[in-house]
């Protein structure tokens, strides 16, 4: 299962600046504010490298085809702004001809966008725009083209990290359950103490889904933001040690224990990683507690 980073436009633009300053040098990257009469289809530029960037993050989660269509539309629309503002763009670059215009996106996963970039490269060259070099090229770059350490450093500084992880498919659940009969038996035994016999199967299924989603989120944090991942896992391990040492909170009722442990763990994750979204903190807590139920240390008194 893959989690996808959900960006708001302001965070993506700020995050992109960090990426570009690393690529070109802090003194070589300039910003064009869009608030006053538009941005000419350019958010950042570097005259030293004759390159212009436009930052664009689609609203996730969406499918590959929709993402590609929106990226192609953005490319077409913003390149037209360069042609419409040819003289001002030329002055902006001190008459240095632009050799590259790059759409900077969090994720690029469709060859259709590459084909569109090639088409727009040909179209723009044919327009003979005075601001563009005769070798002008349109491209799209995403996070895969930047060092992991740069990405991780940038994620720790943005206002909110939010990941979207889908519900596990039937095939994914079946693949996991095939080798996890002991864990499922533990979950069935424990959750039967808070669910009726006819509902315990659904409770185990919900716990399995929560466990898989929580793990997918932790994997995404490990790969994209190791610092956040470390803080979150330390918080989870700390709560687990306390549970093993002192036992569960919430009295003798299974529902009360679950509510108390969930509230405590969500609060611990949020304290450890305050820029992680509340939704993600809750999903990680549900996943961790589902794992505690499957593996121990969490159990409930007999009804």
PDB file of C-alpha atoms in Angstrom:
ATOM      1  CA  UNK A   1       0.000   0.000   0.000  1.00  0.00           C
ATOM      2  CA  UNK A   2       1.282   3.454  -0.902  1.00  0.00           C
ATOM      3  CA  UNK A   3       0.564   6.686   0.940  1.00  0.00           C
ATOM      4  CA  UNK A   4       0.478   9.919  -1.072  1.00  0.00           C
ATOM      5  CA  UNK A   5       1.503  13.298   0.331  1.00  0.00           C
ATOM      6  CA  UNK A   6      -1.395  15.770   0.262  1.00  0.00           C
ATOM      7  CA  UNK A   7      -0.088  19.277  -0.409  1.00  0.00           C
ATOM      8  CA  UNK A   8      -1.785  22.611  -0.137  1.00  0.00           C
ATOM      9  CA  UNK A   9      -0.495  25.078  -2.771  1.00  0.00           C
ATOM     10  CA  UNK A  10       1.255  27.396  -0.302  1.00  0.00           C
ATOM     11  CA  UNK A  11       3.176  24.588   1.391  1.00  0.00           C
ATOM     12  CA  UNK A  12       4.192  23.096  -1.943  1.00  0.00           C
ATOM     13  CA  UNK A  13       5.484  26.445  -3.202  1.00  0.00           C
ATOM     14  CA  UNK A  14       7.475  27.021  -0.011  1.00  0.00           C
ATOM     15  CA  UNK A  15       8.786  23.469  -0.062  1.00  0.00           C
ATOM     16  CA  UNK A  16       9.766  23.846  -3.725  1.00  0.00           C
ATOM     17  CA  UNK A  17      11.892  26.873  -2.888  1.00  0.00           C
ATOM     18  CA  UNK A  18      13.952  24.702  -0.541  1.00  0.00           C
ATOM     19  CA  UNK A  19      14.456  22.146  -3.320  1.00  0.00           C
ATOM     20  CA  UNK A  20      15.485  24.738  -5.896  1.00  0.00           C
ATOM     21  CA  UNK A  21      17.849  26.585  -3.592  1.00  0.00           C
ATOM     22  CA  UNK A  22      19.619  23.281  -3.018  1.00  0.00           C
ATOM     23  CA  UNK A  23      19.782  22.628  -6.761  1.00  0.00           C
ATOM     24  CA  UNK A  24      20.893  26.091  -7.924  1.00  0.00           C
ATOM     25  CA  UNK A  25      22.195  27.843  -4.804  1.00  0.00           C
ATOM     26  CA  UNK A  26      20.257  30.131  -2.482  1.00  0.00           C
ATOM     27  CA  UNK A  27      21.443  33.358  -4.192  1.00  0.00           C
ATOM     28  CA  UNK A  28      20.564  32.133  -7.672  1.00  0.00           C
ATOM     29  CA  UNK A  29      16.849  31.419  -7.173  1.00  0.00           C
ATOM     30  CA  UNK A  30      14.337  34.278  -7.430  1.00  0.00           C
ATOM     31  CA  UNK A  31      10.630  34.334  -6.695  1.00  0.00           C
ATOM     32  CA  UNK A  32       7.893  36.064  -8.695  1.00  0.00           C
ATOM     33  CA  UNK A  33       4.984  37.020  -6.406  1.00  0.00           C
ATOM     34  CA  UNK A  34       1.616  36.233  -8.007  1.00  0.00           C
ATOM     35  CA  UNK A  35      -0.354  38.656  -5.844  1.00  0.00           C
ATOM     36  CA  UNK A  36       0.266  41.691  -8.047  1.00  0.00           C
ATOM     37  CA  UNK A  37      -0.928  41.285 -11.657  1.00  0.00           C
ATOM     38  CA  UNK A  38      -0.009  37.624 -12.006  1.00  0.00           C
ATOM     39  CA  UNK A  39       3.229  35.661 -12.189  1.00  0.00           C
ATOM     40  CA  UNK A  40       3.860  35.289 -15.976  1.00  0.00           C
ATOM     41  CA  UNK A  41       3.468  31.503 -15.625  1.00  0.00           C
ATOM     42  CA  UNK A  42       6.636  31.403 -13.498  1.00  0.00           C
ATOM     43  CA  UNK A  43       6.963  30.979  -9.725  1.00  0.00           C
ATOM     44  CA  UNK A  44      10.761  30.781  -9.443  1.00  0.00           C
ATOM     45  CA  UNK A  45      13.589  31.388 -11.894  1.00  0.00           C
ATOM     46  CA  UNK A  46      17.364  31.198 -12.181  1.00  0.00           C
ATOM     47  CA  UNK A  47      19.020  33.445 -14.745  1.00  0.00           C
ATOM     48  CA  UNK A  48      22.382  31.721 -14.229  1.00  0.00           C
ATOM     49  CA  UNK A  49      20.922  28.453 -15.535  1.00  0.00           C
ATOM     50  CA  UNK A  50      18.338  30.142 -17.819  1.00  0.00           C
ATOM     51  CA  UNK A  51      15.555  28.081 -16.257  1.00  0.00           C
ATOM     52  CA  UNK A  52      12.033  28.953 -15.113  1.00  0.00           C
ATOM     53  CA  UNK A  53       9.875  26.897 -12.737  1.00  0.00           C
ATOM     54  CA  UNK A  54       6.166  26.739 -12.115  1.00  0.00           C
ATOM     55  CA  UNK A  55       5.074  24.897  -8.962  1.00  0.00           C
ATOM     56  CA  UNK A  56       1.915  22.818  -9.120  1.00  0.00           C
ATOM     57  CA  UNK A  57       0.448  20.231  -6.744  1.00  0.00           C
ATOM     58  CA  UNK A  58      -2.864  18.650  -7.674  1.00  0.00           C
ATOM     59  CA  UNK A  59      -5.391  17.937  -4.956  1.00  0.00           C
ATOM     60  CA  UNK A  60      -4.797  14.359  -3.853  1.00  0.00           C
ATOM     61  CA  UNK A  61      -5.840  11.604  -3.797  1.00  0.00           C
ATOM     62  CA  UNK A  62      -6.689  11.188  -7.493  1.00  0.00           C
ATOM     63  CA  UNK A  63      -5.967   8.591 -10.168  1.00  0.00           C
ATOM     64  CA  UNK A  64      -3.029   8.731 -12.585  1.00  0.00           C
ATOM     65  CA  UNK A  65      -5.117   9.784 -15.575  1.00  0.00           C
ATOM     66  CA  UNK A  66      -6.756  12.711 -13.775  1.00  0.00           C
ATOM     67  CA  UNK A  67      -3.406  13.845 -12.362  1.00  0.00           C
ATOM     68  CA  UNK A  68      -1.871  13.764 -15.837  1.00  0.00           C
ATOM     69  CA  UNK A  69      -4.757  15.715 -17.384  1.00  0.00           C
ATOM     70  CA  UNK A  70      -4.496  18.456 -14.778  1.00  0.00           C
ATOM     71  CA  UNK A  71      -0.732  18.702 -15.173  1.00  0.00           C
ATOM     72  CA  UNK A  72      -1.076  18.989 -18.964  1.00  0.00           C
ATOM     73  CA  UNK A  73      -3.711  21.705 -18.585  1.00  0.00           C
ATOM     74  CA  UNK A  74      -1.464  23.622 -16.195  1.00  0.00           C
ATOM     75  CA  UNK A  75       1.481  23.396 -18.607  1.00  0.00           C
ATOM     76  CA  UNK A  76      -0.565  24.701 -21.531  1.00  0.00           C
ATOM     77  CA  UNK A  77      -2.124  27.533 -19.564  1.00  0.00           C
ATOM     78  CA  UNK A  78       1.067  28.848 -18.005  1.00  0.00           C
ATOM     79  CA  UNK A  79       3.219  28.649 -21.125  1.00  0.00           C
ATOM     80  CA  UNK A  80       0.661  30.909 -22.830  1.00  0.00           C
ATOM     81  CA  UNK A  81       1.353  33.519 -20.124  1.00  0.00           C
ATOM     82  CA  UNK A  82       5.028  33.650 -21.118  1.00  0.00           C
ATOM     83  CA  UNK A  83       4.123  34.393 -24.731  1.00  0.00           C
ATOM     84  CA  UNK A  84       1.524  36.982 -23.689  1.00  0.00           C
ATOM     85  CA  UNK A  85       4.093  38.763 -21.484  1.00  0.00           C
ATOM     86  CA  UNK A  86       7.126  38.312 -23.734  1.00  0.00           C
ATOM     87  CA  UNK A  87       8.744  41.702 -23.185  1.00  0.00           C
ATOM     88  CA  UNK A  88       8.344  41.666 -19.397  1.00  0.00           C
ATOM     89  CA  UNK A  89       9.662  38.120 -19.124  1.00  0.00           C
ATOM     90  CA  UNK A  90      12.679  39.125 -21.238  1.00  0.00           C
ATOM     91  CA  UNK A  91      13.350  42.065 -18.934  1.00  0.00           C
ATOM     92  CA  UNK A  92      12.971  39.802 -15.918  1.00  0.00           C
ATOM     93  CA  UNK A  93      15.757  37.564 -17.209  1.00  0.00           C
ATOM     94  CA  UNK A  94      17.931  40.556 -18.219  1.00  0.00           C
ATOM     95  CA  UNK A  95      17.543  39.443 -21.835  1.00  0.00           C
ATOM     96  CA  UNK A  96      18.994  36.008 -21.040  1.00  0.00           C
ATOM     97  CA  UNK A  97      17.044  33.597 -23.228  1.00  0.00           C
ATOM     98  CA  UNK A  98      15.126  30.971 -21.256  1.00  0.00           C
ATOM     99  CA  UNK A  99      16.324  27.479 -22.111  1.00  0.00           C
ATOM    100  CA  UNK A 100      14.103  25.433 -19.786  1.00  0.00           C
ATOM    101  CA  UNK A 101      10.597  25.811 -18.376  1.00  0.00           C
ATOM    102  CA  UNK A 102       9.868  23.136 -15.776  1.00  0.00           C
ATOM    103  CA  UNK A 103       6.634  22.207 -14.053  1.00  0.00           C
ATOM    104  CA  UNK A 104       7.681  21.201 -10.535  1.00  0.00           C
ATOM    105  CA  UNK A 105       5.183  18.682  -9.137  1.00  0.00           C
ATOM    106  CA  UNK A 106       5.215  16.316  -6.147  1.00  0.00           C
ATOM    107  CA  UNK A 107       4.466  13.316  -8.349  1.00  0.00           C
ATOM    108  CA  UNK A 108       4.894  12.628 -12.077  1.00  0.00           C
ATOM    109  CA  UNK A 109       3.700   9.158 -13.089  1.00  0.00           C
ATOM    110  CA  UNK A 110       2.367   9.341 -16.637  1.00  0.00           C
ATOM    111  CA  UNK A 111       4.243   9.285 -19.939  1.00  0.00           C
ATOM    112  CA  UNK A 112       1.332  11.269 -21.386  1.00  0.00           C
ATOM    113  CA  UNK A 113       2.707  14.331 -19.606  1.00  0.00           C
ATOM    114  CA  UNK A 114       6.132  13.729 -21.195  1.00  0.00           C
ATOM    115  CA  UNK A 115       4.505  13.558 -24.617  1.00  0.00           C
ATOM    116  CA  UNK A 116       2.627  16.774 -23.880  1.00  0.00           C
ATOM    117  CA  UNK A 117       5.870  18.473 -22.833  1.00  0.00           C
ATOM    118  CA  UNK A 118       7.451  17.442 -26.133  1.00  0.00           C
ATOM    119  CA  UNK A 119       4.493  18.817 -28.061  1.00  0.00           C
ATOM    120  CA  UNK A 120       4.562  22.127 -26.168  1.00  0.00           C
ATOM    121  CA  UNK A 121       8.325  22.371 -26.715  1.00  0.00           C
ATOM    122  CA  UNK A 122       7.727  22.203 -30.469  1.00  0.00           C
ATOM    123  CA  UNK A 123       4.797  24.648 -30.261  1.00  0.00           C
ATOM    124  CA  UNK A 124       6.752  27.196 -28.237  1.00  0.00           C
ATOM    125  CA  UNK A 125       9.781  27.056 -30.540  1.00  0.00           C
ATOM    126  CA  UNK A 126       7.521  27.694 -33.515  1.00  0.00           C
ATOM    127  CA  UNK A 127       6.124  30.840 -31.861  1.00  0.00           C
ATOM    128  CA  UNK A 128       9.584  32.472 -32.035  1.00  0.00           C
ATOM    129  CA  UNK A 129       9.011  34.138 -28.669  1.00  0.00           C
ATOM    130  CA  UNK A 130      11.783  36.665 -28.022  1.00  0.00           C
ATOM    131  CA  UNK A 131      12.158  35.598 -24.372  1.00  0.00           C
ATOM    132  CA  UNK A 132      12.970  31.996 -25.284  1.00  0.00           C
ATOM    133  CA  UNK A 133      16.144  30.367 -26.550  1.00  0.00           C
ATOM    134  CA  UNK A 134      15.954  28.481 -29.836  1.00  0.00           C
ATOM    135  CA  UNK A 135      16.701  25.280 -27.868  1.00  0.00           C
ATOM    136  CA  UNK A 136      13.898  26.016 -25.367  1.00  0.00           C
ATOM    137  CA  UNK A 137      12.513  22.885 -23.742  1.00  0.00           C
ATOM    138  CA  UNK A 138       9.446  22.123 -21.596  1.00  0.00           C
ATOM    139  CA  UNK A 139       9.731  19.449 -18.886  1.00  0.00           C
ATOM    140  CA  UNK A 140       8.194  18.160 -15.685  1.00  0.00           C
ATOM    141  CA  UNK A 141      10.217  17.279 -12.565  1.00  0.00           C
ATOM    142  CA  UNK A 142       9.046  15.651  -9.365  1.00  0.00           C
ATOM    143  CA  UNK A 143      10.477  14.655  -5.990  1.00  0.00           C
ATOM    144  CA  UNK A 144      12.177  11.587  -7.450  1.00  0.00           C
ATOM    145  CA  UNK A 145      14.789  13.902  -9.006  1.00  0.00           C
ATOM    146  CA  UNK A 146      15.945  15.413  -5.697  1.00  0.00           C
ATOM    147  CA  UNK A 147      18.131  13.903  -2.943  1.00  0.00           C
ATOM    148  CA  UNK A 148      16.214  12.151  -0.162  1.00  0.00           C
ATOM    149  CA  UNK A 149      18.014  14.204   2.506  1.00  0.00           C
ATOM    150  CA  UNK A 150      16.843  17.464   0.920  1.00  0.00           C
ATOM    151  CA  UNK A 151      13.255  16.230   0.807  1.00  0.00           C
ATOM    152  CA  UNK A 152      13.345  15.037   4.413  1.00  0.00           C
ATOM    153  CA  UNK A 153      14.781  18.351   5.604  1.00  0.00           C
ATOM    154  CA  UNK A 154      12.088  20.290   3.790  1.00  0.00           C
ATOM    155  CA  UNK A 155       9.240  18.191   5.196  1.00  0.00           C
ATOM    156  CA  UNK A 156      10.239  18.982   8.769  1.00  0.00           C
ATOM    157  CA  UNK A 157       9.817  22.707   8.114  1.00  0.00           C
ATOM    158  CA  UNK A 158       6.402  22.898   6.423  1.00  0.00           C
ATOM    159  CA  UNK A 159       3.308  23.799   8.389  1.00  0.00           C
ATOM    160  CA  UNK A 160       1.424  20.531   7.861  1.00  0.00           C
ATOM    161  CA  UNK A 161       2.390  17.068   6.645  1.00  0.00           C
ATOM    162  CA  UNK A 162      -0.660  15.171   5.433  1.00  0.00           C
ATOM    163  CA  UNK A 163      -0.572  11.779   3.760  1.00  0.00           C
ATOM    164  CA  UNK A 164      -3.448  10.034   2.039  1.00  0.00           C
ATOM    165  CA  UNK A 165      -3.513   6.234   2.238  1.00  0.00           C
ATOM    166  CA  UNK A 166      -6.282   4.229   0.560  1.00  0.00           C
ATOM    167  CA  UNK A 167      -8.352   1.509   2.169  1.00  0.00           C
ATOM    168  CA  UNK A 168      -6.592  -1.825   1.594  1.00  0.00           C
ATOM    169  CA  UNK A 169      -8.031  -3.818  -1.277  1.00  0.00           C
ATOM    170  CA  UNK A 170      -9.504  -7.283  -0.816  1.00  0.00           C
ATOM    171  CA  UNK A 171      -6.396  -8.732  -2.462  1.00  0.00           C
ATOM    172  CA  UNK A 172      -4.070  -6.859  -0.099  1.00  0.00           C
ATOM    173  CA  UNK A 173      -6.011  -8.033   2.954  1.00  0.00           C
ATOM    174  CA  UNK A 174      -6.054 -11.625   1.678  1.00  0.00           C
ATOM    175  CA  UNK A 175      -2.313 -11.539   0.967  1.00  0.00           C
ATOM    176  CA  UNK A 176      -1.599 -10.387   4.524  1.00  0.00           C
ATOM    177  CA  UNK A 177      -4.064 -12.693   6.287  1.00  0.00           C
ATOM    178  CA  UNK A 178      -2.711 -15.742   4.441  1.00  0.00           C
ATOM    179  CA  UNK A 179       0.448 -15.658   6.560  1.00  0.00           C
ATOM    180  CA  UNK A 180      -0.955 -14.145   9.756  1.00  0.00           C
ATOM    181  CA  UNK A 181      -3.324 -16.758  11.187  1.00  0.00           C
ATOM    182  CA  UNK A 182      -1.867 -16.504  14.715  1.00  0.00           C
ATOM    183  CA  UNK A 183      -2.270 -12.735  14.791  1.00  0.00           C
ATOM    184  CA  UNK A 184      -5.841 -12.969  13.534  1.00  0.00           C
ATOM    185  CA  UNK A 185      -6.625 -15.616  16.141  1.00  0.00           C
ATOM    186  CA  UNK A 186      -5.319 -13.282  18.857  1.00  0.00           C
ATOM    187  CA  UNK A 187      -7.427 -10.423  17.534  1.00  0.00           C
ATOM    188  CA  UNK A 188     -10.533 -12.633  17.316  1.00  0.00           C
ATOM    189  CA  UNK A 189     -10.061 -13.862  20.891  1.00  0.00           C
ATOM    190  CA  UNK A 190      -9.547 -10.393  22.338  1.00  0.00           C
ATOM    191  CA  UNK A 191     -12.159  -8.532  20.312  1.00  0.00           C
ATOM    192  CA  UNK A 192     -14.780 -11.147  21.171  1.00  0.00           C
ATOM    193  CA  UNK A 193     -14.650  -9.594  24.650  1.00  0.00           C
ATOM    194  CA  UNK A 194     -16.137  -6.362  23.313  1.00  0.00           C
ATOM    195  CA  UNK A 195     -18.162  -7.539  20.299  1.00  0.00           C
ATOM    196  CA  UNK A 196     -21.062  -9.916  19.977  1.00  0.00           C
ATOM    197  CA  UNK A 197     -20.378 -13.242  18.222  1.00  0.00           C
ATOM    198  CA  UNK A 198     -22.097 -12.060  15.049  1.00  0.00           C
ATOM    199  CA  UNK A 199     -20.008  -8.823  14.951  1.00  0.00           C
ATOM    200  CA  UNK A 200     -16.560 -10.021  15.994  1.00  0.00           C
ATOM    201  CA  UNK A 201     -15.593 -10.919  12.413  1.00  0.00           C
ATOM    202  CA  UNK A 202     -16.266  -7.353  11.296  1.00  0.00           C
ATOM    203  CA  UNK A 203     -14.263  -6.013  14.266  1.00  0.00           C
ATOM    204  CA  UNK A 204     -11.278  -8.168  13.290  1.00  0.00           C
ATOM    205  CA  UNK A 205     -11.593  -6.999   9.676  1.00  0.00           C
ATOM    206  CA  UNK A 206     -11.618  -3.351  10.793  1.00  0.00           C
ATOM    207  CA  UNK A 207      -8.561  -3.940  12.962  1.00  0.00           C
ATOM    208  CA  UNK A 208      -6.754  -5.581  10.039  1.00  0.00           C
ATOM    209  CA  UNK A 209      -7.493  -2.642   7.733  1.00  0.00           C
ATOM    210  CA  UNK A 210      -6.398  -0.159  10.401  1.00  0.00           C
ATOM    211  CA  UNK A 211      -3.156  -2.110  10.947  1.00  0.00           C
ATOM    212  CA  UNK A 212      -2.319  -2.133   7.221  1.00  0.00           C
ATOM    213  CA  UNK A 213      -3.122   1.565   6.777  1.00  0.00           C
ATOM    214  CA  UNK A 214      -1.103   2.544   9.826  1.00  0.00           C
ATOM    215  CA  UNK A 215       1.899   0.579   8.572  1.00  0.00           C
ATOM    216  CA  UNK A 216       1.609   2.188   5.119  1.00  0.00           C
ATOM    217  CA  UNK A 217       1.682   5.636   6.730  1.00  0.00           C
ATOM    218  CA  UNK A 218       4.723   4.753   8.842  1.00  0.00           C
ATOM    219  CA  UNK A 219       6.495   3.383   5.758  1.00  0.00           C
ATOM    220  CA  UNK A 220       5.779   6.625   3.888  1.00  0.00           C
ATOM    221  CA  UNK A 221       7.154   8.677   6.785  1.00  0.00           C
ATOM    222  CA  UNK A 222      10.239   6.449   6.999  1.00  0.00           C
ATOM    223  CA  UNK A 223      10.984   7.002   3.317  1.00  0.00           C
ATOM    224  CA  UNK A 224       9.981  10.658   3.020  1.00  0.00           C
ATOM    225  CA  UNK A 225      10.562  12.148   6.456  1.00  0.00           C
ATOM    226  CA  UNK A 226      12.865  10.023   8.648  1.00  0.00           C
ATOM    227  CA  UNK A 227      12.889  12.615  11.439  1.00  0.00           C
ATOM    228  CA  UNK A 228       9.100  12.569  11.732  1.00  0.00           C
ATOM    229  CA  UNK A 229       9.082   8.773  11.503  1.00  0.00           C
ATOM    230  CA  UNK A 230      11.564   8.492  14.359  1.00  0.00           C
ATOM    231  CA  UNK A 231       9.568  10.861  16.579  1.00  0.00           C
ATOM    232  CA  UNK A 232       6.330   8.993  15.932  1.00  0.00           C
ATOM    233  CA  UNK A 233       7.796   5.521  16.495  1.00  0.00           C
ATOM    234  CA  UNK A 234       9.447   6.644  19.741  1.00  0.00           C
ATOM    235  CA  UNK A 235       6.071   7.910  20.959  1.00  0.00           C
ATOM    236  CA  UNK A 236       4.394   4.596  20.057  1.00  0.00           C
ATOM    237  CA  UNK A 237       7.113   2.516  21.746  1.00  0.00           C
ATOM    238  CA  UNK A 238       6.915   4.682  24.860  1.00  0.00           C
ATOM    239  CA  UNK A 239       3.150   4.121  25.135  1.00  0.00           C
ATOM    240  CA  UNK A 240       3.613   0.382  24.529  1.00  0.00           C
ATOM    241  CA  UNK A 241       6.211   0.121  27.338  1.00  0.00           C
ATOM    242  CA  UNK A 242       3.879   1.897  29.717  1.00  0.00           C
ATOM    243  CA  UNK A 243       1.043  -0.409  28.743  1.00  0.00           C
ATOM    244  CA  UNK A 244       3.174  -3.494  29.370  1.00  0.00           C
ATOM    245  CA  UNK A 245       4.395  -2.142  32.698  1.00  0.00           C
ATOM    246  CA  UNK A 246       1.228  -0.605  34.169  1.00  0.00           C
ATOM    247  CA  UNK A 247      -1.571  -2.250  32.228  1.00  0.00           C
ATOM    248  CA  UNK A 248      -4.369  -0.610  30.245  1.00  0.00           C
ATOM    249  CA  UNK A 249      -6.200   2.563  31.210  1.00  0.00           C
ATOM    250  CA  UNK A 250      -9.945   3.040  31.170  1.00  0.00           C
ATOM    251  CA  UNK A 251     -11.211   0.652  33.856  1.00  0.00           C
ATOM    252  CA  UNK A 252     -12.532  -2.885  33.378  1.00  0.00           C
ATOM    253  CA  UNK A 253     -14.672  -2.312  30.279  1.00  0.00           C
ATOM    254  CA  UNK A 254     -13.156  -3.182  26.878  1.00  0.00           C
ATOM    255  CA  UNK A 255     -14.676  -0.145  25.181  1.00  0.00           C
ATOM    256  CA  UNK A 256     -13.446   2.152  27.936  1.00  0.00           C
ATOM    257  CA  UNK A 257      -9.939   0.710  27.664  1.00  0.00           C
ATOM    258  CA  UNK A 258      -9.891   1.190  23.873  1.00  0.00           C
ATOM    259  CA  UNK A 259     -11.104   4.783  24.131  1.00  0.00           C
ATOM    260  CA  UNK A 260      -8.513   5.630  26.797  1.00  0.00           C
ATOM    261  CA  UNK A 261      -5.618   4.009  24.940  1.00  0.00           C
ATOM    262  CA  UNK A 262      -6.600   5.601  21.620  1.00  0.00           C
ATOM    263  CA  UNK A 263      -6.904   9.059  23.155  1.00  0.00           C
ATOM    264  CA  UNK A 264      -3.542   8.705  24.902  1.00  0.00           C
ATOM    265  CA  UNK A 265      -1.731   7.434  21.824  1.00  0.00           C
ATOM    266  CA  UNK A 266      -3.228  10.042  19.475  1.00  0.00           C
ATOM    267  CA  UNK A 267      -2.169  12.748  21.912  1.00  0.00           C
ATOM    268  CA  UNK A 268       1.344  11.269  22.172  1.00  0.00           C
ATOM    269  CA  UNK A 269       1.754  11.133  18.371  1.00  0.00           C
ATOM    270  CA  UNK A 270       0.508  14.714  17.980  1.00  0.00           C
ATOM    271  CA  UNK A 271       2.889  15.944  20.677  1.00  0.00           C
ATOM    272  CA  UNK A 272       5.816  14.151  19.074  1.00  0.00           C
ATOM    273  CA  UNK A 273       4.992  15.335  15.529  1.00  0.00           C
ATOM    274  CA  UNK A 274       2.866  18.513  15.749  1.00  0.00           C
ATOM    275  CA  UNK A 275       3.087  19.207  12.001  1.00  0.00           C
ATOM    276  CA  UNK A 276       1.612  15.796  11.162  1.00  0.00           C
ATOM    277  CA  UNK A 277      -2.082  16.071  10.302  1.00  0.00           C
ATOM    278  CA  UNK A 278      -4.634  15.089  12.955  1.00  0.00           C
ATOM    279  CA  UNK A 279      -6.121  12.562  10.542  1.00  0.00           C
ATOM    280  CA  UNK A 280      -2.750  10.864  10.065  1.00  0.00           C
ATOM    281  CA  UNK A 281      -2.059  10.858  13.805  1.00  0.00           C
ATOM    282  CA  UNK A 282      -5.389   9.110  14.361  1.00  0.00           C
ATOM    283  CA  UNK A 283      -4.758   6.571  11.572  1.00  0.00           C
ATOM    284  CA  UNK A 284      -1.319   5.734  12.960  1.00  0.00           C
ATOM    285  CA  UNK A 285      -2.790   5.318  16.464  1.00  0.00           C
ATOM    286  CA  UNK A 286      -5.569   3.029  15.216  1.00  0.00           C
ATOM    287  CA  UNK A 287      -2.968   0.955  13.374  1.00  0.00           C
ATOM    288  CA  UNK A 288      -0.639   0.709  16.367  1.00  0.00           C
ATOM    289  CA  UNK A 289      -3.411  -0.304  18.758  1.00  0.00           C
ATOM    290  CA  UNK A 290      -4.670  -2.872  16.267  1.00  0.00           C
ATOM    291  CA  UNK A 291      -1.144  -4.311  16.261  1.00  0.00           C
ATOM    292  CA  UNK A 292      -1.072  -4.311  20.063  1.00  0.00           C
ATOM    293  CA  UNK A 293      -4.287  -6.321  20.037  1.00  0.00           C
ATOM    294  CA  UNK A 294      -2.857  -8.804  17.534  1.00  0.00           C
ATOM    295  CA  UNK A 295       0.595  -9.182  19.097  1.00  0.00           C
ATOM    296  CA  UNK A 296      -0.006  -8.024  22.676  1.00  0.00           C
ATOM    297  CA  UNK A 297       0.495  -6.144  24.989  1.00  0.00           C
ATOM    298  CA  UNK A 298      -3.161  -4.998  24.908  1.00  0.00           C
ATOM    299  CA  UNK A 299      -5.907  -7.286  26.190  1.00  0.00           C
ATOM    300  CA  UNK A 300      -9.292  -6.818  27.836  1.00  0.00           C
ATOM    301  CA  UNK A 301     -10.998  -8.357  30.891  1.00  0.00           C
ATOM    302  CA  UNK A 302     -13.518 -11.072  30.212  1.00  0.00           C
ATOM    303  CA  UNK A 303     -17.021  -9.681  29.851  1.00  0.00           C
TER     304      UNK A 303
END
